[in-house]
Short mmCIF file of C-alpha atoms and ligand atoms in Angstrom, two decimals:
data_model
loop_
_atom_site.label_atom_id
_atom_site.label_comp_id
_atom_site.label_asym_id
_atom_site.label_seq_id
_atom_site.Cartn_x
_atom_site.Cartn_y
_atom_site.Cartn_z
CA MET T 148 -18.19 -15.22 21.50
CA LEU T 149 -15.37 -14.15 18.89
CA GLN T 150 -15.50 -17.71 17.76
CA SER T 151 -19.10 -17.81 16.72
CA ARG T 152 -18.80 -14.34 15.55
CA ARG T 153 -16.35 -15.54 13.20
CA GLU T 154 -18.34 -18.33 11.99
CA PHE T 155 -21.14 -16.07 11.67
CA LEU T 156 -18.62 -13.64 9.07
CA ALA T 157 -17.63 -16.61 7.37
CA LEU T 158 -20.97 -17.67 6.69
CA SER T 159 -22.54 -14.32 5.71
CA GLY T 160 -19.20 -14.09 3.13
CA ARG T 161 -20.10 -17.21 1.40
CA ALA T 162 -23.76 -16.15 1.08
CA ALA T 163 -22.51 -12.72 -0.34
CA LEU T 164 -20.01 -14.52 -2.54
CA LEU T 165 -22.75 -17.04 -3.95
CA ALA T 166 -24.94 -13.68 -4.62
CA LEU T 167 -21.94 -11.78 -6.33
CA GLY T 168 -20.24 -14.70 -7.77
CA ALA T 169 -21.02 -13.22 -11.59
CA ASN T 170 -19.15 -10.22 -10.80
CA PHE T 171 -15.95 -11.74 -9.09
CA GLY T 172 -15.83 -14.01 -12.22
CA LEU T 173 -15.23 -16.97 -9.44
CA PRO T 174 -15.55 -20.41 -10.43
CA THR T 175 -18.72 -21.98 -8.97
CA ASN T 176 -16.76 -24.96 -7.57
CA LEU T 177 -14.87 -22.80 -5.59
CA LEU T 178 -17.83 -21.18 -3.74
CA ALA T 179 -19.35 -24.73 -3.29
CA ALA T 180 -16.16 -26.12 -1.49
CA SER T 181 -17.24 -27.57 2.00
CA PRO T 182 -15.87 -25.30 5.23
CA THR T 183 -12.67 -26.09 6.64
CA THR T 184 -10.83 -24.04 8.94
CA GLY T 185 -10.36 -21.12 7.22
CA PHE T 186 -8.46 -20.67 3.87
CA GLU T 187 -11.56 -22.48 2.32
CA LYS T 188 -12.44 -19.17 0.12
CA PRO T 189 -11.12 -18.23 -3.19
CA LEU T 190 -8.54 -15.09 -3.52
CA PRO T 191 -10.52 -12.69 -5.00
CA LEU T 192 -8.72 -12.13 -8.66
CA PRO T 193 -9.09 -9.25 -10.97
CA GLY T 194 -11.10 -10.16 -13.78
CA GLU T 195 -12.72 -8.52 -16.90
CA SER T 196 -15.35 -6.44 -14.49
CA GLY T 197 -16.74 -6.20 -10.55
CA LEU T 198 -14.28 -5.76 -7.81
CA PHE T 199 -11.02 -5.14 -8.48
CA GLY T 200 -11.53 -5.79 -12.57
CA LEU T 201 -8.96 -4.60 -14.69
CA LEU T 202 -9.48 -1.72 -16.81
CA ALA T 203 -7.55 -0.05 -19.37
CA PRO T 204 -9.35 3.32 -19.57
CA GLU T 205 -10.18 3.99 -23.46
CA GLY T 206 -11.43 7.79 -23.16
CA LYS T 207 -12.48 9.57 -20.19
CA LEU T 208 -13.24 7.48 -17.54
CA THR T 209 -15.80 8.56 -14.46
CA LEU T 210 -14.91 7.14 -11.07
CA THR T 211 -18.17 7.69 -8.93
CA ALA T 212 -17.23 7.44 -5.12
CA ALA T 213 -19.91 5.55 -3.15
CA ALA T 214 -21.41 3.04 -1.15
CA SER T 215 -22.08 -0.25 -2.66
CA PRO T 216 -24.20 -2.58 -0.92
CA GLY T 217 -23.10 -6.30 -0.39
CA ALA T 218 -19.59 -5.36 -2.06
CA PHE T 219 -16.99 -6.25 1.07
CA PRO T 220 -15.80 -9.91 -0.12
CA ALA T 221 -15.18 -10.58 3.63
CA THR T 222 -18.67 -10.27 5.22
CA GLY T 223 -20.91 -9.07 2.13
CA ALA T 224 -21.88 -5.90 3.70
CA ALA T 225 -21.66 -2.48 1.93
CA MET T 226 -18.28 -1.01 1.64
CA LEU T 227 -17.13 2.41 -0.22
CA THR T 228 -15.94 1.76 -3.87
CA TYR T 229 -14.98 3.78 -6.92
CA ILE T 230 -17.65 2.36 -9.29
CA ALA T 231 -16.87 2.85 -13.08
CA GLN T 232 -18.83 1.90 -16.15
CA HIS T 233 -16.60 0.98 -18.96
CA LYS T 234 -17.51 -0.12 -22.39
CA GLY T 235 -20.93 -1.77 -20.78
CA LYS T 236 -19.09 -3.42 -17.93
CA THR T 237 -19.43 -2.33 -14.11
CA PHE T 238 -16.30 -2.15 -11.91
CA LEU T 239 -15.61 -1.21 -8.11
CA ASN T 240 -12.35 -0.14 -7.07
CA PRO T 241 -11.09 -0.96 -10.88
CA ILE T 242 -7.26 -1.85 -11.08
CA LEU T 243 -6.24 0.90 -13.86
CA VAL T 244 -3.88 -0.22 -16.18
CA LEU T 245 -2.36 2.83 -18.18
CA ARG T 246 0.71 2.60 -21.03
CA LYS T 247 3.37 5.15 -20.22
CA GLY T 248 3.14 8.30 -22.72
CA GLN T 249 -1.07 7.96 -22.41
CA ASN T 250 -3.22 10.37 -21.33
CA PHE T 251 -5.29 9.65 -18.45
CA GLU T 252 -8.54 11.39 -18.26
CA ALA T 253 -10.78 11.35 -15.14
CA THR T 254 -13.81 12.60 -13.73
CA LEU T 255 -14.57 11.96 -10.09
CA VAL T 256 -18.05 12.21 -9.09
CA ASN T 257 -18.58 12.48 -5.37
CA GLY T 258 -21.49 10.07 -4.22
CA LEU T 259 -20.29 10.48 -0.55
CA ASP T 260 -22.22 12.64 2.06
CA GLN T 261 -18.45 14.31 2.84
CA PRO T 262 -15.77 16.02 0.91
CA THR T 263 -13.47 13.81 -1.15
CA ILE T 264 -10.53 13.98 -3.53
CA ILE T 265 -8.79 11.21 -5.03
CA HIS T 266 -5.09 11.04 -4.97
CA TRP T 267 -2.99 8.87 -7.41
CA HIS T 268 -0.15 7.70 -5.02
CA GLY T 269 3.23 7.69 -6.68
CA VAL T 270 1.67 8.75 -10.16
CA GLU T 271 3.49 12.04 -11.67
CA GLY T 272 1.21 14.74 -12.43
CA PRO T 273 1.18 18.57 -11.82
CA TRP T 274 -0.19 19.13 -8.21
CA ARG T 275 -3.51 20.27 -9.20
CA GLN T 276 -3.58 16.49 -10.71
CA ALA T 277 -2.41 14.79 -7.61
CA GLY T 278 -5.18 15.26 -5.20
CA HIS T 279 -4.24 17.79 -2.89
CA PRO T 280 -6.92 18.34 -0.12
CA SER T 281 -7.51 21.81 -1.14
CA TYR T 282 -9.06 20.33 -4.12
CA ALA T 283 -11.49 18.17 -2.29
CA VAL T 284 -15.10 18.49 -3.45
CA GLY T 285 -18.74 18.09 -1.43
CA PRO T 286 -21.22 15.80 -2.08
CA GLY T 287 -22.39 15.68 -5.39
CA GLY T 288 -19.44 17.67 -6.33
CA ILE T 289 -17.00 16.76 -9.29
CA TYR T 290 -13.43 17.07 -10.12
CA GLU T 291 -11.82 16.61 -13.48
CA TYR T 292 -8.27 15.29 -14.04
CA LYS T 293 -6.26 15.17 -17.31
CA PHE T 294 -2.59 14.28 -17.47
CA PRO T 295 0.02 12.39 -19.53
CA ILE T 296 1.32 9.03 -18.13
CA THR T 297 5.20 9.66 -17.39
CA ASN T 298 5.90 6.97 -14.73
CA ARG T 299 8.26 3.91 -15.21
CA ALA T 300 6.22 1.04 -15.66
CA GLY T 301 5.52 -0.16 -11.88
CA THR T 302 2.43 -0.38 -9.55
CA TYR T 303 1.08 2.30 -7.93
CA TRP T 304 -2.35 2.96 -6.48
CA TYR T 305 -4.95 5.49 -5.69
CA HIS T 306 -7.28 6.71 -2.47
CA PRO T 307 -8.89 9.62 -1.35
CA HIS T 308 -7.20 12.46 0.33
CA PRO T 309 -9.76 15.08 1.87
CA HIS T 310 -8.64 17.18 4.80
CA ARG T 311 -8.66 14.59 8.01
CA LEU T 312 -10.94 12.24 6.07
CA THR T 313 -8.09 10.27 4.31
CA ALA T 314 -7.72 7.34 7.03
CA LYS T 315 -11.59 7.08 7.34
CA GLN T 316 -12.40 6.90 3.33
CA THR T 317 -9.46 4.82 2.86
CA TYR T 318 -10.56 2.32 5.40
CA LEU T 319 -13.89 1.83 4.83
CA GLY T 320 -12.77 0.67 0.78
CA LEU T 321 -11.84 3.50 -1.19
CA ALA T 322 -8.49 1.84 -2.73
CA SER T 323 -7.26 0.33 -5.80
CA PHE T 324 -3.96 -0.15 -7.89
CA PHE T 325 -2.73 1.93 -10.95
CA ILE T 326 -0.82 0.06 -13.01
CA VAL T 327 1.55 1.62 -15.75
CA VAL T 328 2.94 -0.51 -18.17
CA ASP T 329 5.40 -0.09 -21.02
CA ALA T 330 7.08 -1.99 -23.75
CA GLU T 331 10.01 -3.14 -21.55
CA GLU T 332 7.95 -4.37 -18.76
CA GLU T 333 5.93 -6.21 -21.49
CA ALA T 334 8.90 -8.16 -22.88
CA PHE T 335 9.74 -8.77 -19.46
CA SER T 336 6.29 -10.38 -18.77
CA ARG T 337 6.23 -12.40 -22.38
CA GLU T 338 9.74 -13.82 -21.29
CA LEU T 339 8.35 -15.03 -17.98
CA ASP T 340 4.84 -16.25 -19.36
CA LEU T 341 3.46 -13.78 -17.30
CA ARG T 342 -0.21 -12.14 -17.54
CA LEU T 343 -2.29 -9.96 -15.45
CA GLY T 344 -4.81 -11.32 -13.23
CA GLU T 345 -3.54 -14.79 -13.83
CA THR T 346 -0.13 -15.05 -12.88
CA ASP T 347 0.77 -11.60 -12.04
CA ILE T 348 -1.25 -10.93 -9.34
CA PRO T 349 -2.29 -7.42 -7.62
CA ILE T 350 -2.81 -8.30 -4.11
CA LEU T 351 -4.06 -5.41 -1.32
CA LEU T 352 -3.37 -6.21 2.05
CA GLN T 353 -5.27 -4.41 4.81
CA ASP T 354 -6.13 -4.88 8.15
CA LYS T 355 -9.88 -4.42 9.65
CA ARG T 356 -12.03 -4.39 12.72
CA PHE T 357 -15.78 -5.22 11.62
CA ALA T 358 -18.94 -4.05 13.48
CA LYS T 359 -21.63 -6.55 14.66
CA ASP T 360 -23.56 -6.54 11.21
CA GLY T 361 -20.32 -6.89 9.44
CA ARG T 362 -19.72 -3.82 8.18
CA LEU T 363 -16.40 -2.11 8.34
CA ASP T 364 -15.72 -0.46 11.69
CA TYR T 365 -13.83 3.10 11.87
CA SER T 366 -14.16 4.35 15.14
CA PRO T 367 -10.43 4.58 16.48
CA SER T 368 -9.76 5.95 19.79
CA GLN T 369 -7.55 8.51 21.46
CA ASP T 370 -4.92 5.85 21.73
CA ASP T 371 -5.51 4.50 18.00
CA LEU T 372 -5.24 8.21 16.49
CA LEU T 373 -1.66 8.14 18.30
CA MET T 374 -0.29 4.83 17.52
CA GLY T 375 -2.45 4.07 14.54
CA TYR T 376 -5.60 2.06 14.18
CA LEU T 377 -4.98 -1.37 13.83
CA GLY T 378 -7.51 -4.17 12.92
CA GLY T 379 -7.84 -7.95 14.11
CA THR T 380 -8.32 -9.45 10.54
CA VAL T 381 -5.60 -9.10 7.94
CA LEU T 382 -7.73 -9.56 4.15
CA ALA T 383 -6.10 -10.25 0.92
CA ASN T 384 -8.31 -8.25 -1.69
CA GLY T 385 -10.65 -7.98 0.51
CA ALA T 386 -10.87 -11.58 1.73
CA HIS T 387 -10.04 -13.29 5.00
CA GLN T 388 -7.56 -16.17 4.82
CA PRO T 389 -8.34 -16.98 1.10
CA THR T 390 -6.84 -19.40 -1.14
CA MET T 391 -5.21 -19.04 -4.78
CA LYS T 392 -4.69 -22.00 -6.61
CA VAL T 393 -1.83 -22.04 -8.29
CA ALA T 394 0.76 -24.41 -11.02
CA THR T 395 4.48 -25.31 -10.34
CA ARG T 396 5.60 -22.06 -11.94
CA LEU T 397 6.87 -18.54 -11.40
CA TYR T 398 4.49 -16.09 -10.06
CA ARG T 399 4.65 -12.39 -9.58
CA LEU T 400 2.80 -11.00 -6.89
CA ARG T 401 2.52 -7.09 -6.30
CA LEU T 402 2.12 -6.61 -2.88
CA LEU T 403 0.41 -3.37 -1.84
CA ASN T 404 -0.02 -2.55 2.03
CA GLY T 405 -3.59 -0.88 2.03
CA SER T 406 -3.66 -0.70 5.74
CA THR T 407 -3.62 2.79 7.40
CA ALA T 408 -1.27 1.85 10.00
CA ARG T 409 0.12 -1.82 10.21
CA ILE T 410 3.44 -2.48 9.20
CA PHE T 411 4.09 -6.26 7.91
CA ASN T 412 6.73 -8.46 7.84
CA LEU T 413 5.97 -10.73 4.88
CA ALA T 414 7.58 -14.07 4.12
CA PHE T 415 6.25 -17.33 1.97
CA LEU T 416 6.39 -20.68 4.04
CA HIS T 417 6.01 -24.05 2.80
CA GLY T 418 5.58 -25.70 6.22
CA LYS T 419 8.45 -24.27 8.46
CA ILE T 420 10.40 -23.55 5.28
CA ARG T 421 10.62 -20.28 4.12
CA MET T 422 10.71 -20.00 0.70
CA PRO T 423 13.12 -17.55 -1.13
CA PHE T 424 11.56 -15.17 -3.32
CA PHE T 425 13.14 -12.42 -5.91
CA LEU T 426 12.38 -8.70 -5.32
CA VAL T 427 12.23 -7.33 -8.83
CA GLY T 428 10.49 -3.92 -7.93
CA ASN T 429 9.13 -1.51 -5.52
CA ASP T 430 7.14 1.85 -5.19
CA GLY T 431 8.49 3.05 -8.35
CA GLY T 432 8.97 0.20 -10.64
CA PHE T 433 12.10 -2.15 -11.61
CA LEU T 434 14.95 -2.72 -9.21
CA PRO T 435 18.47 -2.52 -11.33
CA ALA T 436 18.45 -6.34 -10.55
CA PRO T 437 16.49 -8.95 -8.32
CA GLN T 438 17.12 -9.32 -4.90
CA GLN T 439 16.84 -12.80 -3.27
CA LEU T 440 14.87 -12.26 -0.02
CA SER T 441 13.44 -14.72 2.26
CA GLU T 442 11.35 -11.70 4.67
CA VAL T 443 10.63 -8.25 3.58
CA PHE T 444 8.88 -5.33 5.67
CA LEU T 445 6.00 -3.70 4.11
CA ALA T 446 4.87 -0.31 5.52
CA PRO T 447 1.92 1.36 4.87
CA ALA T 448 1.56 2.65 1.22
CA GLU T 449 4.83 0.70 0.34
CA ARG T 450 4.89 -1.85 -2.67
CA VAL T 451 6.91 -4.68 -3.59
CA ASP T 452 6.90 -6.49 -6.87
CA VAL T 453 8.20 -10.36 -6.30
CA LEU T 454 8.88 -13.31 -8.08
CA LEU T 455 7.71 -16.10 -6.43
CA ASP T 456 8.72 -19.69 -7.82
CA LEU T 457 6.62 -22.87 -6.94
CA ARG T 458 8.28 -25.45 -9.32
CA ALA T 459 9.70 -27.35 -6.37
CA LEU T 460 6.36 -28.26 -4.97
CA ALA T 461 3.85 -31.04 -5.97
CA PRO T 462 -0.14 -30.78 -6.33
CA GLY T 463 -1.79 -30.68 -3.32
CA GLN T 464 1.28 -29.07 -1.32
CA GLU T 465 0.67 -25.38 -0.15
CA VAL T 466 2.56 -22.05 0.86
CA PHE T 467 1.24 -19.35 2.95
CA LEU T 468 2.02 -15.77 2.39
CA GLN T 469 2.40 -15.04 6.36
CA ASN T 470 3.45 -12.10 8.83
CA MET T 471 6.55 -13.17 10.60
CA PRO T 472 7.73 -11.78 14.13
CA PHE T 473 9.80 -8.53 14.48
CA ASP T 474 9.63 -5.85 16.90
CA PRO T 475 6.81 -2.73 16.13
CA MET T 476 8.89 -0.75 18.42
CA HIS T 477 6.12 1.23 20.02
CA ASN T 478 8.44 3.29 21.97
CA GLU T 479 6.34 6.29 22.39
CA MET T 480 6.11 6.45 26.09
CA SER T 481 9.63 4.85 27.12
CA GLY T 482 12.38 6.48 24.70
CA MET T 483 15.15 4.29 25.18
CA THR T 484 14.03 1.09 25.82
CA GLU T 485 13.40 -1.27 22.52
CA GLY T 486 10.24 -2.88 21.90
CA MET T 487 6.76 -2.54 23.94
CA SER T 488 4.99 -4.85 22.03
CA GLY T 489 2.27 -5.27 24.23
CA MET T 490 1.37 -1.80 23.76
CA GLU T 491 -1.41 -1.96 20.69
CA ASP T 492 -2.94 -4.34 22.99
CA MET T 493 -3.85 -1.32 25.33
CA GLY T 494 -7.74 0.40 25.37
CA HIS T 495 -10.02 -0.45 22.91
CA GLU T 496 -12.63 2.20 23.58
CA ASN T 497 -14.05 4.89 21.00
CA ALA T 498 -13.21 8.25 21.23
CA ASP T 499 -16.52 8.78 22.64
CA GLY T 500 -15.80 5.96 25.11
CA HIS T 501 -17.98 3.25 24.04
CA PRO T 502 -15.94 -0.20 23.38
CA SER T 503 -15.47 -0.98 19.70
CA GLY T 504 -17.15 -3.63 17.79
CA GLU T 505 -13.82 -5.65 18.29
CA ASN T 506 -11.01 -6.67 20.43
CA VAL T 507 -7.99 -6.31 18.47
CA THR T 508 -5.83 -9.49 19.50
CA LEU T 509 -3.58 -8.82 16.61
CA GLY T 510 -0.46 -7.11 16.93
CA GLU T 511 1.92 -6.05 14.37
CA GLY T 512 5.10 -8.36 15.46
CA ASP T 513 2.67 -11.62 15.60
CA SER T 514 3.02 -14.37 13.69
CA PHE T 515 -0.04 -14.93 11.41
CA GLN T 516 -1.10 -16.70 8.06
CA ILE T 517 -2.68 -14.02 5.49
CA LEU T 518 -3.10 -16.12 2.09
CA ARG T 519 -2.77 -19.74 0.96
CA LEU T 520 -1.33 -20.70 -2.58
CA LEU T 521 -2.31 -24.33 -3.08
CA VAL T 522 -0.26 -26.23 -5.78
CA GLU T 523 -3.68 -27.58 -7.99
CA ARG T 524 -1.62 -29.07 -11.08
CA ALA T 525 2.13 -29.33 -12.48
CA GLN T 526 3.28 -27.36 -15.13
CA THR T 527 6.14 -27.22 -17.23
CA TYR T 528 7.70 -24.40 -17.15
CA ASP T 529 11.60 -23.55 -17.80
CA ARG T 530 11.77 -19.62 -17.69
CA GLN T 531 14.77 -18.15 -14.98
CA VAL T 532 14.42 -15.29 -13.16
CA PRO T 533 16.27 -12.56 -15.25
CA LYS T 534 19.78 -11.62 -13.79
CA THR T 535 19.20 -8.14 -14.83
CA LEU T 536 15.73 -6.18 -15.30
CA PRO T 537 14.35 -3.41 -17.65
CA THR T 538 15.88 -0.50 -15.94
CA GLY T 539 17.44 2.92 -16.72
CA VAL T 540 18.17 2.97 -12.86
CA GLN T 541 21.36 5.22 -12.42
CA PRO T 542 22.67 5.47 -9.00
CA PRO T 543 21.65 8.52 -6.99
CA THR T 544 24.68 10.83 -6.87
CA GLY T 545 24.12 12.54 -3.45
CA ALA T 546 24.51 15.93 -4.37
CA GLY T 547 22.34 18.65 -3.51
CA VAL T 548 20.78 20.94 -0.77
CA VAL T 549 20.88 19.15 2.61
CA ARG T 550 17.60 19.39 4.66
CA PRO T 551 17.18 17.86 7.77
CA ILE T 552 13.61 16.51 8.55
CA ALA T 553 13.13 15.61 12.15
CA LEU T 554 9.65 13.58 13.10
CA ALA T 555 8.79 13.50 16.97
CA LEU T 556 6.14 13.33 19.36
CA ARG T 557 4.93 16.78 21.01
CA ASP T 558 3.37 16.66 24.38
CA MET T 559 2.92 12.84 24.51
CA ARG T 560 0.03 13.89 22.01
CA VAL T 561 0.79 14.96 18.21
CA TRP T 562 3.28 13.73 15.95
CA THR T 563 5.29 16.65 14.21
CA ILE T 564 7.39 17.20 11.31
CA ASN T 565 10.27 19.54 12.20
CA ASP T 566 7.91 20.34 15.12
CA GLN T 567 5.02 21.43 13.05
CA THR T 568 1.70 20.03 11.97
CA PHE T 569 -0.49 20.53 9.02
CA SER T 570 -1.88 24.12 7.80
CA MET T 571 -3.53 23.92 4.68
CA ASP T 572 -2.59 27.60 3.85
CA ASP T 573 1.39 26.99 4.86
CA ALA T 574 4.18 25.73 3.29
CA PRO T 575 7.08 25.19 5.51
CA ILE T 576 9.27 23.74 3.46
CA VAL T 577 10.01 25.77 0.44
CA VAL T 578 12.04 24.44 -2.59
CA GLN T 579 13.74 27.63 -4.43
CA LYS T 580 15.64 26.21 -6.76
CA ARG T 581 14.80 23.05 -8.89
CA GLY T 582 17.24 20.58 -8.60
CA PRO T 583 18.55 17.64 -6.10
CA GLU T 584 17.97 18.26 -2.41
CA VAL T 585 19.13 15.58 0.03
CA TRP T 586 16.47 15.05 2.86
CA GLN T 587 17.90 13.38 6.09
CA ILE T 588 14.99 12.18 7.65
CA SER T 589 15.76 11.67 11.59
CA ASN T 590 13.01 9.67 13.94
CA ALA T 591 13.07 10.32 17.50
CA LYS T 592 14.22 7.58 19.67
CA ALA T 593 10.82 7.88 21.95
CA SER T 594 8.85 7.37 18.50
CA MET T 595 7.39 4.54 16.51
CA PRO T 596 8.03 4.03 12.84
CA HIS T 597 6.84 6.49 10.21
CA PRO T 598 6.54 5.70 6.70
CA MET T 599 7.16 9.02 5.04
CA HIS T 600 5.67 9.76 1.73
CA LEU T 601 6.26 12.28 -0.72
CA HIS T 602 3.77 13.48 -3.72
CA GLY T 603 4.99 14.38 -7.07
CA TYR T 604 8.54 12.88 -6.89
CA PHE T 605 10.32 9.95 -5.74
CA TYR T 606 13.17 9.08 -3.49
CA ARG T 607 16.72 7.59 -4.21
CA VAL T 608 17.51 6.04 -0.95
CA LEU T 609 21.06 7.23 0.18
CA GLU T 610 21.98 5.71 3.58
CA ARG T 611 20.36 4.42 6.74
CA ARG T 612 21.77 5.39 9.98
CA GLY T 613 21.25 4.25 13.68
CA SER T 614 18.94 1.58 12.16
CA PRO T 615 17.67 -0.94 14.97
CA SER T 616 19.04 -4.43 14.55
CA GLN T 617 16.23 -5.70 13.17
CA VAL T 618 17.01 -3.52 9.73
CA LYS T 619 20.63 -3.39 10.22
CA ASP T 620 20.60 -7.50 10.05
CA ARG T 621 19.08 -6.72 6.58
CA ALA T 622 21.60 -4.00 5.27
CA MET T 623 22.84 -5.30 1.89
CA ASP T 624 25.47 -2.47 1.53
CA SER T 625 27.85 -0.04 3.68
CA GLN T 626 25.10 2.57 3.83
CA GLY T 627 23.04 0.39 5.49
CA ARG T 628 20.29 0.37 2.80
CA VAL T 629 18.05 -2.68 2.49
CA ALA T 630 16.67 -4.45 -0.37
CA THR T 631 13.54 -2.41 -0.63
CA ASP T 632 15.64 0.91 -0.80
CA LEU T 633 17.12 0.09 -4.21
CA GLY T 634 15.36 1.85 -7.18
CA PHE T 635 12.91 4.58 -6.94
CA LYS T 636 10.85 5.07 -3.68
CA ASP T 637 7.76 7.54 -2.87
CA THR T 638 7.56 6.00 0.85
CA VAL T 639 10.30 5.39 2.95
CA LEU T 640 9.94 3.73 6.50
CA VAL T 641 11.88 5.69 9.26
CA TRP T 642 12.20 3.39 12.41
CA PRO T 643 12.88 4.84 15.97
CA GLY T 644 16.41 6.20 16.13
CA GLU T 645 16.99 6.27 12.65
CA THR T 646 18.08 8.57 9.78
CA VAL T 647 17.37 7.58 6.54
CA SER T 648 18.82 10.15 4.00
CA VAL T 649 17.02 10.73 0.36
CA GLU T 650 17.96 12.31 -2.70
CA ILE T 651 15.02 14.04 -4.72
CA ASP T 652 15.46 15.60 -7.85
CA PHE T 653 12.94 18.52 -8.07
CA SER T 654 13.78 19.21 -11.72
CA ASN T 655 12.44 15.63 -12.71
CA PRO T 656 9.34 15.86 -13.39
CA ASN T 657 9.99 19.62 -14.29
CA TYR T 658 6.11 20.22 -13.71
CA PRO T 659 5.23 24.00 -15.22
CA GLY T 660 4.69 26.79 -12.67
CA GLU T 661 4.48 26.60 -8.59
CA GLN T 662 3.70 23.60 -7.14
CA ARG T 663 2.46 22.56 -4.12
CA PHE T 664 2.63 18.90 -3.05
CA LEU T 665 2.35 17.09 0.69
CA PHE T 666 4.96 15.59 2.53
CA HIS T 667 3.72 13.03 5.06
CA CYS T 668 3.63 9.88 7.54
CA HIS T 669 1.39 7.30 5.26
CA ASN T 670 0.34 5.73 8.56
CA LEU T 671 -2.91 7.42 7.77
CA GLU T 672 -4.38 8.32 11.40
CA HIS T 673 -0.79 10.33 11.76
CA GLU T 674 -1.44 11.96 8.67
CA ASP T 675 -5.22 12.67 9.56
CA GLN T 676 -3.91 14.28 12.84
CA GLY T 677 -1.30 16.64 11.00
CA MET T 678 1.88 14.76 10.51
CA MET T 679 1.89 16.47 7.00
CA LEU T 680 3.72 19.46 5.59
CA ASN T 681 3.03 21.21 2.27
CA VAL T 682 6.21 21.44 -0.03
CA GLN T 683 6.21 24.66 -2.21
CA VAL T 684 8.23 23.83 -5.32
CA ASN T 685 9.00 27.56 -6.63
CA GLY T 686 8.67 27.80 -10.64
CU1 C2O J 238 -0.93 7.58 -0.42
CU2 C2O J 238 -0.75 11.80 0.43
O1 C2O J 238 -0.90 9.46 -0.26
CU1 CU J 239 0.88 9.86 -2.47
CU1 CU J 240 3.56 8.29 11.37
#
């Protein structure tokens, strides 16, 4: 039955793509390709308009959050999108491209039937610009944003942040990239002959469940609210098992995990061979130097910016972006024993007791293919991966007030931070004097991995202690840091039993007046259930 439903989805997806072909900017020969076993659909690439179109705003931008019929690439069903008009073109979930130093001005129009607010994830700005849930606007309401872009060049993103509705609205489609460029970054791209949307590709990874009619199904059970809502289908830019046609050259891929809960362990496979790739950036822009890797963990909200060299391949050959086996470490119930990886196959009843539309058979630690890169043509390309990167990354000093942060499960029911859950009006963390602090974030042993995110500022990871073996194996220095810990982070994955120390400089940016930012788990089921605290930064 699952099989026939998949076929149905594939067929309706094809019809929808045909109908929307112009919007996606897809060549029609791809759409007409004869069906094979998966990987026949093209990866939706950011074009000049439509879904994930590239939009470098001139002047004030209006983003309307609303349902868009037929917009969902995987099934052709409706999904929620941010709709924008710019220079006579229509965009859905535009990939915003901003220059450092530019003023960003946007109006959110709430076309939903419930409150919403946009959060610019990783984008620096005072808290009234950052999408705090206390600023959510009701149906028909508007919210005005205006702030200068001060971030380093890098890959950021945006999604809703209304109280207890963040997971659902993000899941139903409201999410896209916010890319910041500057002169150094442009020089880097020129050096490697990279073009955004052609050889520099933003790829949004999300797992989903579908209702029978092909619409996205967000109906978490009590178990799902505790452990995270996993979907049995993993999408890249909204498409299931798509293909991107490539040439024998370097590609830059900006991978964003936009799932509510699923952690990926990503690798590029050519047959059984793992292709080496170079990590050049993460949440907060470029690293000090490229790091050669063969696999990388990517937790919800994290980004990796990688260079992949396809010069060793010949036309007709293929490479798969694939999830590699790992232990998802759902140790909630057990405490001391590592790895109850069967846990996420338990119980698929909705909170109201009805079975959900789809059985989730894809565990986080399973091996599965996500995206195919098919070499279409040979190209002469002689650029090399640079030894250093445009940076300005000083090593962290490790100085500052030490603040212990404890992550734990209370009564087998709710995840807590320092034994507290979210209250809109309280600020359990008060930063009295602006300057550096060291947060020692410790996760209980009877726990699961929590990707911990802070609004407004970046982390510098100082060390990891008590890491599980699958993380320790990837340590690259005596502080136990992994490659993705280098540079600037806004979301840091803390595994069960682990303590991750991060330095946060609350004087940079030095926002005017008292600020109230959020610190939360980016497993969005956890966040909506209250694994989130206000952080007050005194003026
Ligand atoms: Cu992307 Cu408060 O989060
Ligand atoms: Cu954020
Ligand atoms: Cu969590």
